[in-house]
Short mmCIF file of C-alpha atoms in Angstrom, two decimals:
data_model
loop_
_atom_site.label_atom_id
_atom_site.label_comp_id
_atom_site.label_asym_id
_atom_site.label_seq_id
_atom_site.Cartn_x
_atom_site.Cartn_y
_atom_site.Cartn_z
CA UNK P 1 23.10 -21.43 -45.03
CA UNK P 2 25.37 -19.60 -42.60
CA UNK P 3 28.87 -20.97 -42.33
CA UNK P 4 30.30 -18.76 -39.60
CA UNK P 5 29.06 -18.92 -36.02
CA UNK P 6 29.30 -15.54 -34.27
CA UNK P 7 29.51 -16.17 -30.54
CA UNK P 8 27.06 -13.61 -29.25
CA UNK P 9 27.15 -11.81 -25.91
CA UNK P 10 23.85 -10.01 -26.55
CA UNK P 11 25.73 -6.87 -27.64
CA UNK P 12 24.10 -4.66 -30.26
CA UNK P 13 27.13 -4.31 -32.52
CA UNK P 14 27.41 -8.12 -32.81
CA UNK P 15 23.72 -8.19 -33.66
CA UNK P 16 23.88 -5.32 -36.18
CA UNK P 17 26.59 -7.08 -38.18
CA UNK P 18 25.06 -10.57 -38.14
CA UNK P 19 21.57 -9.33 -39.13
CA UNK P 20 22.72 -6.92 -41.83
CA UNK P 21 21.41 -8.04 -45.25
CA UNK P 22 24.96 -8.23 -46.54
CA UNK P 23 26.09 -10.74 -43.90
CA UNK P 24 22.99 -12.42 -42.47
CA UNK P 25 23.22 -15.46 -44.75
CA UNK P 26 26.86 -16.00 -43.77
CA UNK P 27 26.87 -15.44 -40.01
CA UNK P 28 24.75 -17.26 -37.43
CA UNK P 29 24.34 -15.74 -33.98
CA UNK P 30 25.23 -18.25 -31.25
CA UNK P 31 24.14 -16.85 -27.90
CA UNK P 32 27.06 -17.57 -25.60
CA UNK P 33 24.92 -18.81 -22.70
CA UNK P 34 23.31 -21.39 -24.99
CA UNK P 35 26.49 -22.45 -26.81
CA UNK P 36 26.82 -26.22 -27.21
CA UNK P 37 28.97 -28.57 -29.25
CA UNK P 38 25.90 -29.56 -31.27
CA UNK P 39 25.22 -25.93 -32.16
CA UNK P 40 28.57 -25.54 -33.94
CA UNK P 41 28.80 -28.89 -35.74
CA UNK P 42 27.42 -27.66 -39.06
CA UNK P 43 29.63 -24.56 -39.20
CA UNK P 44 32.95 -24.01 -41.00
CA UNK P 45 34.23 -21.32 -38.65
CA UNK P 46 33.64 -19.53 -35.37
CA UNK P 47 34.08 -15.81 -34.75
CA UNK P 48 34.57 -14.54 -31.19
CA UNK P 49 34.05 -10.77 -31.21
CA UNK P 50 35.39 -8.05 -28.94
CA UNK P 51 33.07 -7.43 -25.97
CA UNK P 52 32.65 -11.14 -25.38
CA UNK P 53 32.02 -12.73 -21.99
CA UNK P 54 35.43 -14.17 -21.13
CA UNK P 55 34.11 -15.97 -18.04
CA UNK P 56 31.54 -17.93 -20.03
CA UNK P 57 34.05 -18.55 -22.84
CA UNK P 58 36.33 -20.06 -20.20
CA UNK P 59 33.54 -22.37 -19.04
CA UNK P 60 32.85 -23.40 -22.65
CA UNK P 61 36.42 -23.50 -23.97
CA UNK P 62 36.19 -27.24 -24.78
CA UNK P 63 33.63 -26.41 -27.47
CA UNK P 64 36.10 -24.02 -29.12
CA UNK P 65 39.09 -26.34 -28.93
CA UNK P 66 37.08 -29.38 -30.05
CA UNK P 67 35.92 -27.32 -33.03
CA UNK P 68 39.55 -26.47 -33.86
CA UNK P 69 40.51 -30.16 -33.56
CA UNK P 70 38.27 -30.92 -36.52
CA UNK P 71 40.48 -28.68 -38.68
CA UNK P 72 38.16 -25.67 -38.78
CA UNK P 73 38.90 -21.97 -38.29
CA UNK P 74 38.38 -19.71 -35.28
CA UNK P 75 38.74 -15.93 -35.37
CA UNK P 76 39.20 -14.07 -32.08
CA UNK P 77 39.21 -10.26 -31.81
CA UNK P 78 39.76 -7.72 -29.03
CA UNK P 79 40.58 -8.92 -25.53
CA UNK P 80 40.95 -12.48 -24.26
CA UNK P 81 41.68 -14.32 -21.04
CA UNK P 82 44.61 -16.54 -20.10
CA UNK P 83 41.99 -18.75 -18.43
CA UNK P 84 41.16 -20.19 -21.83
CA UNK P 85 43.85 -18.94 -24.24
CA UNK P 86 47.60 -19.67 -24.08
CA UNK P 87 48.49 -16.04 -24.68
CA UNK P 88 48.77 -12.89 -22.55
CA UNK P 89 46.49 -10.03 -23.59
CA UNK P 90 47.12 -6.69 -21.88
CA UNK P 91 45.01 -3.55 -21.97
CA UNK P 92 46.38 -0.33 -23.46
CA UNK P 93 44.75 3.08 -24.06
CA UNK P 94 42.77 3.07 -27.31
CA UNK P 95 44.02 5.59 -29.84
CA UNK P 96 41.11 6.46 -32.12
CA UNK P 97 42.63 9.66 -33.38
CA UNK P 98 46.15 8.80 -34.55
CA UNK P 99 45.16 9.50 -38.14
CA UNK P 100 44.14 13.05 -37.14
CA UNK P 101 46.90 13.82 -34.66
CA UNK P 102 49.86 11.87 -36.04
CA UNK P 103 48.99 10.12 -39.30
CA UNK P 104 52.56 8.90 -39.80
CA UNK P 105 52.40 6.88 -36.58
CA UNK P 106 49.58 4.29 -36.76
CA UNK P 107 49.01 1.79 -33.92
CA UNK P 108 50.29 -1.02 -36.16
CA UNK P 109 53.73 -0.62 -37.70
CA UNK P 110 54.29 -4.01 -39.36
CA UNK P 111 51.75 -6.15 -41.23
CA UNK P 112 52.22 -9.37 -43.18
CA UNK P 113 50.15 -8.58 -46.25
CA UNK P 114 50.71 -12.11 -47.55
CA UNK P 115 48.13 -13.39 -45.07
CA UNK P 116 44.86 -14.07 -46.91
CA UNK P 117 42.85 -11.70 -44.73
CA UNK P 118 45.29 -8.84 -45.36
CA UNK P 119 45.96 -9.37 -49.08
CA UNK P 120 44.94 -6.29 -51.02
CA UNK P 121 44.21 -4.13 -47.97
CA UNK P 122 45.75 -0.70 -47.61
CA UNK P 123 47.51 0.16 -44.32
CA UNK P 124 44.45 2.22 -43.25
CA UNK P 125 42.15 -0.73 -44.00
CA UNK P 126 44.44 -3.09 -42.08
CA UNK P 127 44.40 -1.04 -38.86
CA UNK P 128 41.98 1.56 -37.48
CA UNK P 129 42.72 1.17 -33.77
CA UNK P 130 43.71 -1.59 -31.38
CA UNK P 131 42.29 -2.79 -28.07
CA UNK P 132 45.40 -3.75 -26.16
CA UNK P 133 48.31 -5.96 -27.19
CA UNK P 134 49.58 -9.49 -26.78
CA UNK P 135 52.76 -9.63 -24.73
CA UNK P 136 52.97 -13.42 -25.00
CA UNK P 137 51.71 -15.76 -27.72
CA UNK P 138 52.11 -19.53 -28.20
CA UNK P 139 55.57 -20.66 -29.35
CA UNK P 140 53.92 -22.00 -32.49
CA UNK P 141 52.37 -18.65 -33.41
CA UNK P 142 53.04 -16.88 -36.67
CA UNK P 143 53.08 -13.12 -36.13
CA UNK P 144 50.90 -11.17 -38.56
CA UNK P 145 50.91 -7.63 -37.10
CA UNK P 146 53.00 -5.79 -34.50
CA UNK P 147 53.14 -2.25 -33.13
CA UNK P 148 56.13 0.07 -33.00
CA UNK P 149 57.36 -1.34 -29.67
CA UNK P 150 57.20 -4.93 -30.91
CA UNK P 151 54.05 -5.96 -29.09
CA UNK P 152 51.92 -8.42 -31.02
CA UNK P 153 48.60 -7.20 -32.45
CA UNK P 154 47.68 -10.16 -34.69
CA UNK P 155 48.89 -13.77 -34.63
CA UNK P 156 47.90 -17.17 -35.92
CA UNK P 157 48.55 -20.78 -34.96
CA UNK P 158 47.67 -24.23 -36.27
CA UNK P 159 48.69 -25.83 -32.98
CA UNK P 160 45.15 -26.95 -32.11
CA UNK P 161 44.33 -28.69 -35.38
CA UNK P 162 42.56 -26.01 -37.35
CA UNK P 163 43.59 -22.37 -37.64
CA UNK P 164 43.22 -19.88 -34.80
CA UNK P 165 43.63 -16.25 -35.88
CA UNK P 166 43.71 -13.75 -33.00
CA UNK P 167 43.94 -9.97 -33.13
CA UNK P 168 43.43 -6.99 -30.85
CA UNK P 169 41.75 -5.21 -33.74
CA UNK P 170 37.93 -5.27 -33.53
CA UNK P 171 36.62 -5.50 -37.10
CA UNK P 172 33.33 -7.24 -36.26
CA UNK P 173 32.33 -4.88 -33.44
CA UNK P 174 33.41 -1.72 -35.26
CA UNK P 175 31.72 -2.77 -38.48
CA UNK P 176 28.53 -3.30 -36.49
CA UNK P 177 28.94 0.17 -34.98
CA UNK P 178 29.30 1.66 -38.49
CA UNK P 179 31.27 4.74 -37.46
CA UNK P 180 34.29 3.70 -39.56
CA UNK P 181 33.29 3.59 -43.19
CA UNK P 182 36.08 1.50 -44.72
CA UNK P 183 35.59 -1.69 -42.70
CA UNK P 184 33.73 -3.56 -45.45
CA UNK P 185 37.22 -4.15 -46.86
CA UNK P 186 38.62 -5.96 -43.82
CA UNK P 187 35.41 -7.76 -42.83
CA UNK P 188 34.76 -8.99 -46.37
CA UNK P 189 38.31 -10.39 -46.61
CA UNK P 190 37.86 -12.01 -43.18
CA UNK P 191 34.45 -13.42 -44.10
CA UNK P 192 35.82 -14.95 -47.29
CA UNK P 193 38.77 -16.47 -45.43
CA UNK P 194 36.47 -17.95 -42.79
CA UNK P 195 33.69 -19.21 -45.04
CA UNK P 196 34.88 -19.34 -48.64
CA UNK P 197 31.91 -17.11 -49.49
CA UNK P 198 32.39 -13.60 -50.83
CA UNK P 199 29.94 -11.02 -49.43
CA UNK P 200 28.39 -8.62 -51.90
CA UNK P 201 30.57 -5.67 -52.83
CA UNK P 202 27.98 -3.16 -51.64
CA UNK P 203 28.37 -1.29 -48.39
CA UNK P 204 26.73 -2.83 -45.30
CA UNK P 205 23.14 -1.73 -44.71
CA UNK P 206 20.72 -2.22 -41.83
CA UNK P 207 17.35 -4.00 -41.91
CA UNK P 208 15.11 -2.06 -39.51
CA UNK P 209 12.67 -4.98 -39.37
CA UNK P 210 15.24 -6.93 -37.34
CA UNK P 211 14.93 -4.45 -34.46
CA UNK P 212 12.37 -4.29 -31.70
CA UNK P 213 9.52 -6.80 -31.71
CA UNK P 214 11.01 -8.44 -34.81
CA UNK P 215 14.42 -9.02 -33.25
CA UNK P 216 15.95 -12.34 -34.29
CA UNK P 217 16.78 -13.70 -30.86
CA UNK J 1 21.75 7.14 -1.00
CA UNK J 2 20.37 5.45 -4.10
CA UNK J 3 20.79 1.72 -4.49
CA UNK J 4 21.59 0.80 -8.08
CA UNK J 5 21.85 -2.56 -9.79
CA UNK J 6 24.45 -2.51 -12.56
CA UNK J 7 23.91 -5.21 -15.16
CA UNK J 8 27.16 -6.73 -16.45
CA UNK J 9 27.71 -9.20 -19.25
CA UNK J 10 31.36 -9.53 -18.31
CA UNK J 11 32.85 -6.78 -20.46
CA UNK J 12 36.44 -6.08 -19.59
CA UNK J 13 36.81 -2.89 -17.50
CA UNK J 14 33.09 -2.12 -17.05
CA UNK J 15 33.36 -1.66 -13.27
CA UNK J 16 35.80 1.23 -13.76
CA UNK J 17 33.01 3.37 -15.22
CA UNK J 18 30.46 2.98 -12.40
CA UNK J 19 32.03 3.71 -9.05
CA UNK J 20 29.93 4.10 -5.89
CA UNK J 21 29.90 7.64 -4.52
CA UNK J 22 27.91 9.99 -2.29
CA UNK J 23 24.83 9.71 -4.54
CA UNK J 24 24.66 6.02 -5.29
CA UNK J 25 25.86 2.59 -4.30
CA UNK J 26 26.33 0.09 -7.11
CA UNK J 27 25.76 -3.63 -6.88
CA UNK J 28 26.89 -5.54 -9.94
CA UNK J 29 24.70 -8.31 -11.33
CA UNK J 30 26.33 -10.64 -13.85
CA UNK J 31 24.30 -12.12 -16.67
CA UNK J 32 24.19 -15.92 -16.47
CA UNK J 33 22.35 -18.64 -18.33
CA UNK J 34 19.52 -18.49 -15.80
CA UNK J 35 19.54 -14.69 -15.45
CA UNK J 36 16.63 -13.63 -13.26
CA UNK J 37 17.72 -10.93 -10.80
CA UNK J 38 15.59 -9.70 -7.92
CA UNK J 39 15.13 -6.02 -8.71
CA UNK J 40 12.98 -5.17 -5.72
CA UNK J 41 15.78 -3.99 -3.36
CA UNK J 42 16.94 -1.31 -5.81
CA UNK J 43 15.96 2.23 -6.77
CA UNK J 44 17.77 2.29 -10.09
CA UNK J 45 18.57 -0.26 -12.80
CA UNK J 46 21.62 0.60 -14.92
CA UNK J 47 22.06 -1.08 -18.30
CA UNK J 48 25.38 0.26 -19.57
CA UNK J 49 26.97 0.47 -22.99
CA UNK J 50 27.71 -2.96 -24.45
CA UNK J 51 25.00 -4.82 -22.54
CA UNK J 52 23.25 -8.11 -23.23
CA UNK J 53 19.81 -7.32 -24.66
CA UNK J 54 18.89 -10.97 -25.06
CA UNK J 55 19.16 -11.27 -21.29
CA UNK J 56 17.21 -8.03 -20.78
CA UNK J 57 14.40 -9.31 -22.98
CA UNK J 58 14.16 -12.36 -20.69
CA UNK J 59 13.44 -10.09 -17.72
CA UNK J 60 11.19 -7.65 -19.59
CA UNK J 61 8.27 -8.30 -17.23
CA UNK J 62 10.42 -7.76 -14.13
CA UNK J 63 11.68 -4.46 -15.56
CA UNK J 64 8.12 -3.33 -16.24
CA UNK J 65 7.08 -4.23 -12.68
CA UNK J 66 10.13 -2.37 -11.34
CA UNK J 67 9.13 0.78 -13.25
CA UNK J 68 5.48 0.35 -12.30
CA UNK J 69 6.66 0.56 -8.71
CA UNK J 70 8.03 4.04 -9.44
CA UNK J 71 11.68 3.02 -9.79
CA UNK J 72 14.17 4.25 -12.41
CA UNK J 73 16.04 2.87 -15.40
CA UNK J 74 19.11 4.11 -17.23
CA UNK J 75 19.83 2.40 -20.54
CA UNK J 76 22.70 4.00 -22.44
CA UNK J 77 23.04 1.34 -25.10
CA UNK J 78 21.47 0.11 -28.30
CA UNK J 79 18.42 -1.75 -26.98
CA UNK J 80 17.67 -3.75 -30.10
CA UNK J 81 15.21 -6.08 -28.39
CA UNK J 82 11.81 -4.86 -27.21
CA UNK J 83 12.29 -4.78 -23.43
CA UNK J 84 12.10 -1.02 -22.69
CA UNK J 85 8.47 0.00 -22.12
CA UNK J 86 7.19 2.41 -24.75
CA UNK J 87 10.51 3.07 -26.48
CA UNK J 88 12.66 1.30 -29.05
CA UNK J 89 16.19 1.86 -30.28
CA UNK J 90 16.91 1.34 -33.97
CA UNK J 91 20.29 1.06 -35.63
CA UNK J 92 20.68 3.20 -38.72
CA UNK J 93 23.69 3.94 -40.90
CA UNK J 94 21.98 5.93 -43.63
CA UNK J 95 23.23 9.32 -42.39
CA UNK J 96 26.84 10.51 -42.42
CA UNK J 97 28.52 10.81 -39.03
CA UNK J 98 30.14 13.93 -40.46
CA UNK J 99 26.74 15.64 -40.35
CA UNK J 100 25.66 14.62 -36.84
CA UNK J 101 24.95 17.49 -34.42
CA UNK J 102 22.88 17.29 -31.24
CA UNK J 103 20.40 19.97 -30.28
CA UNK J 104 18.69 20.30 -26.89
CA UNK J 105 14.94 19.98 -26.48
CA UNK J 106 12.60 20.68 -23.56
CA UNK J 107 14.33 19.94 -20.27
CA UNK J 108 11.86 20.37 -17.43
CA UNK J 109 14.16 18.87 -14.79
CA UNK J 110 17.42 20.53 -15.86
CA UNK J 111 19.16 17.31 -16.87
CA UNK J 112 21.18 19.24 -19.46
CA UNK J 113 22.45 21.78 -16.92
CA UNK J 114 26.19 22.37 -17.17
CA UNK J 115 26.36 19.86 -20.01
CA UNK J 116 29.23 20.69 -22.40
CA UNK J 117 27.28 19.70 -25.49
CA UNK J 118 30.23 20.24 -27.81
CA UNK J 119 31.95 17.31 -26.09
CA UNK J 120 29.20 15.07 -27.41
CA UNK J 121 29.17 16.76 -30.81
CA UNK J 122 32.93 16.58 -31.38
CA UNK J 123 35.85 14.47 -30.29
CA UNK J 124 39.21 15.52 -31.69
CA UNK J 125 37.25 17.56 -34.20
CA UNK J 126 35.16 14.63 -35.43
CA UNK J 127 31.40 14.38 -35.08
CA UNK J 128 29.06 11.41 -34.80
CA UNK J 129 31.24 9.55 -32.30
CA UNK J 130 28.89 9.39 -29.31
CA UNK J 131 25.64 7.77 -30.40
CA UNK J 132 24.47 5.34 -33.08
CA UNK J 133 21.03 5.08 -34.63
CA UNK J 134 18.11 6.72 -32.84
CA UNK J 135 15.23 6.07 -30.46
CA UNK J 136 11.57 5.73 -31.39
CA UNK J 137 10.45 7.63 -28.32
CA UNK J 138 7.15 7.11 -26.53
CA UNK J 139 4.57 9.80 -27.32
CA UNK J 140 4.84 12.45 -24.61
CA UNK J 141 8.35 11.49 -23.53
CA UNK J 142 10.83 14.37 -23.30
CA UNK J 143 13.44 14.34 -26.08
CA UNK J 144 16.39 15.93 -24.29
CA UNK J 145 18.71 15.72 -27.30
CA UNK J 146 17.79 15.25 -30.95
CA UNK J 147 20.17 14.76 -33.85
CA UNK J 148 20.52 16.76 -37.06
CA UNK J 149 17.42 15.06 -38.47
CA UNK J 150 15.35 15.66 -35.31
CA UNK J 151 15.55 12.02 -34.28
CA UNK J 152 15.54 11.34 -30.52
CA UNK J 153 19.01 10.60 -29.13
CA UNK J 154 18.48 11.15 -25.40
CA UNK J 155 15.01 10.56 -23.95
CA UNK J 156 13.53 11.08 -20.50
CA UNK J 157 10.34 9.04 -20.29
CA UNK J 158 8.07 9.80 -17.33
CA UNK J 159 4.86 8.90 -19.16
CA UNK J 160 5.05 5.24 -20.20
CA UNK J 161 5.24 3.95 -16.62
CA UNK J 162 4.99 5.41 -13.11
CA UNK J 163 8.79 5.29 -12.99
CA UNK J 164 11.47 7.23 -14.85
CA UNK J 165 13.65 6.15 -17.76
CA UNK J 166 16.74 7.92 -19.09
CA UNK J 167 17.60 6.41 -22.47
CA UNK J 168 20.34 7.15 -24.98
CA UNK J 169 20.76 5.92 -28.55
CA UNK J 170 23.77 3.88 -27.43
CA UNK J 171 25.65 6.99 -26.27
CA UNK J 172 27.71 5.84 -23.29
CA UNK J 173 27.21 7.40 -19.86
CA UNK J 174 29.43 6.90 -16.86
CA UNK J 175 29.70 7.65 -13.16
CA UNK J 176 33.37 8.26 -12.58
CA UNK J 177 35.58 11.32 -12.24
CA UNK J 178 39.27 10.70 -12.31
CA UNK J 179 41.36 12.61 -9.76
CA UNK J 180 42.23 16.11 -10.90
CA UNK J 181 39.95 15.98 -13.94
CA UNK J 182 36.59 17.64 -14.50
CA UNK J 183 33.44 15.68 -15.26
CA UNK J 184 32.94 14.73 -18.87
CA UNK J 185 29.59 15.39 -20.59
CA UNK J 186 28.62 11.72 -20.26
CA UNK J 187 29.14 11.94 -16.48
CA UNK J 188 27.35 15.29 -16.10
CA UNK J 189 24.19 14.06 -17.82
CA UNK J 190 24.16 10.87 -15.80
CA UNK J 191 24.74 12.60 -12.45
CA UNK J 192 22.06 15.20 -13.19
CA UNK J 193 19.66 12.27 -13.50
CA UNK J 194 20.93 10.77 -10.23
CA UNK J 195 20.35 14.11 -8.49
CA UNK J 196 16.81 14.23 -9.83
CA UNK J 197 16.19 10.74 -8.46
CA UNK J 198 17.86 11.57 -5.15
CA UNK J 199 15.67 14.63 -4.66
CA UNK J 200 12.43 12.73 -5.16
CA UNK J 201 13.11 9.07 -4.36
CA UNK J 202 12.46 7.43 -1.05
CA UNK J 203 15.58 5.29 -0.92
CA UNK J 204 14.99 1.55 -0.82
CA UNK J 205 17.61 1.22 1.91
CA UNK J 206 16.91 4.19 4.15
#
């Protein structure tokens, strides 16, 4: 049974990841417009991917914070809104090509590899590109990753009961897109941290039957 | 001037990529829990990259009626649900992005005119960046661009309905030119389609 609820904005990359044979028994798509407290009760963790609907998340923020209050985990990637999160996300140009143009200058300069998600990852596996930065995080936050100018890329807090891990990386969306081939490493570490279940070691594949008339929505 | 309805599921920055101009006026429609937009005032429905295809499936019948009335659809996204008449996008990761090259097919309306195809083939020297997966195109639809394995990547469908559909295998299109910069390939293709519609469409709003 799935242990991680993926809050779903109807976006194909969210869908591709959650219906992939490698992950479909671990992630459950929770369509954001139908998100209720009852729908998350049986889950161990929530994942809020990049390209989420911040307006609807704001309307439904009590569900997220009540979930955290029970001691569970929430993972948030990409952008966010101060309307529901006590942190300031700011947009920045996305640099997809640093490893071609300037491989000695990645978008993340410091990483705490003691964090369970980052243990065993190489620097390339720990950062491919970022979608903006955090210029303010909660006072209680532990900083996991920063860029060269000191802006926060990844942070974590236990302030709300459980553990909230937030990053401007986008592992779930990019792994769904499948244009970066090393993301099984990050997503598998993340999945294990969120659920206690280790995905298979094989590379993510796609089940064509889940597309079109057979779509699981 | 064309009247277009731009579907938005609240993605940050989406409005920056579709800016009203001399060809088209955009009205943004946000997806809600009771999503059921009135399409009748519009000439063109735009479903951009990163859209909500659960919501689009809910209005499948309205989209079909819209196209049956001779209107137009642009969907430049991975339409994983079955809401586009006659065509279906499929995700696929069995081919290496390193090997992806696009080749032009028949182009009766000149939608590929002035298209810098290498921009879609390469970005900073890397290929496979623009699209994902492929389209199962309707029989008789025009495959404007195919990939290395002859799979449809950009499709113009004028046969499945009385209307027109421009579909990409998730390759983003846009309608914006930043001051002092030339159009990118994704803008050129999109605006060529707008010009085709403008030349033959009786605008819904005079």
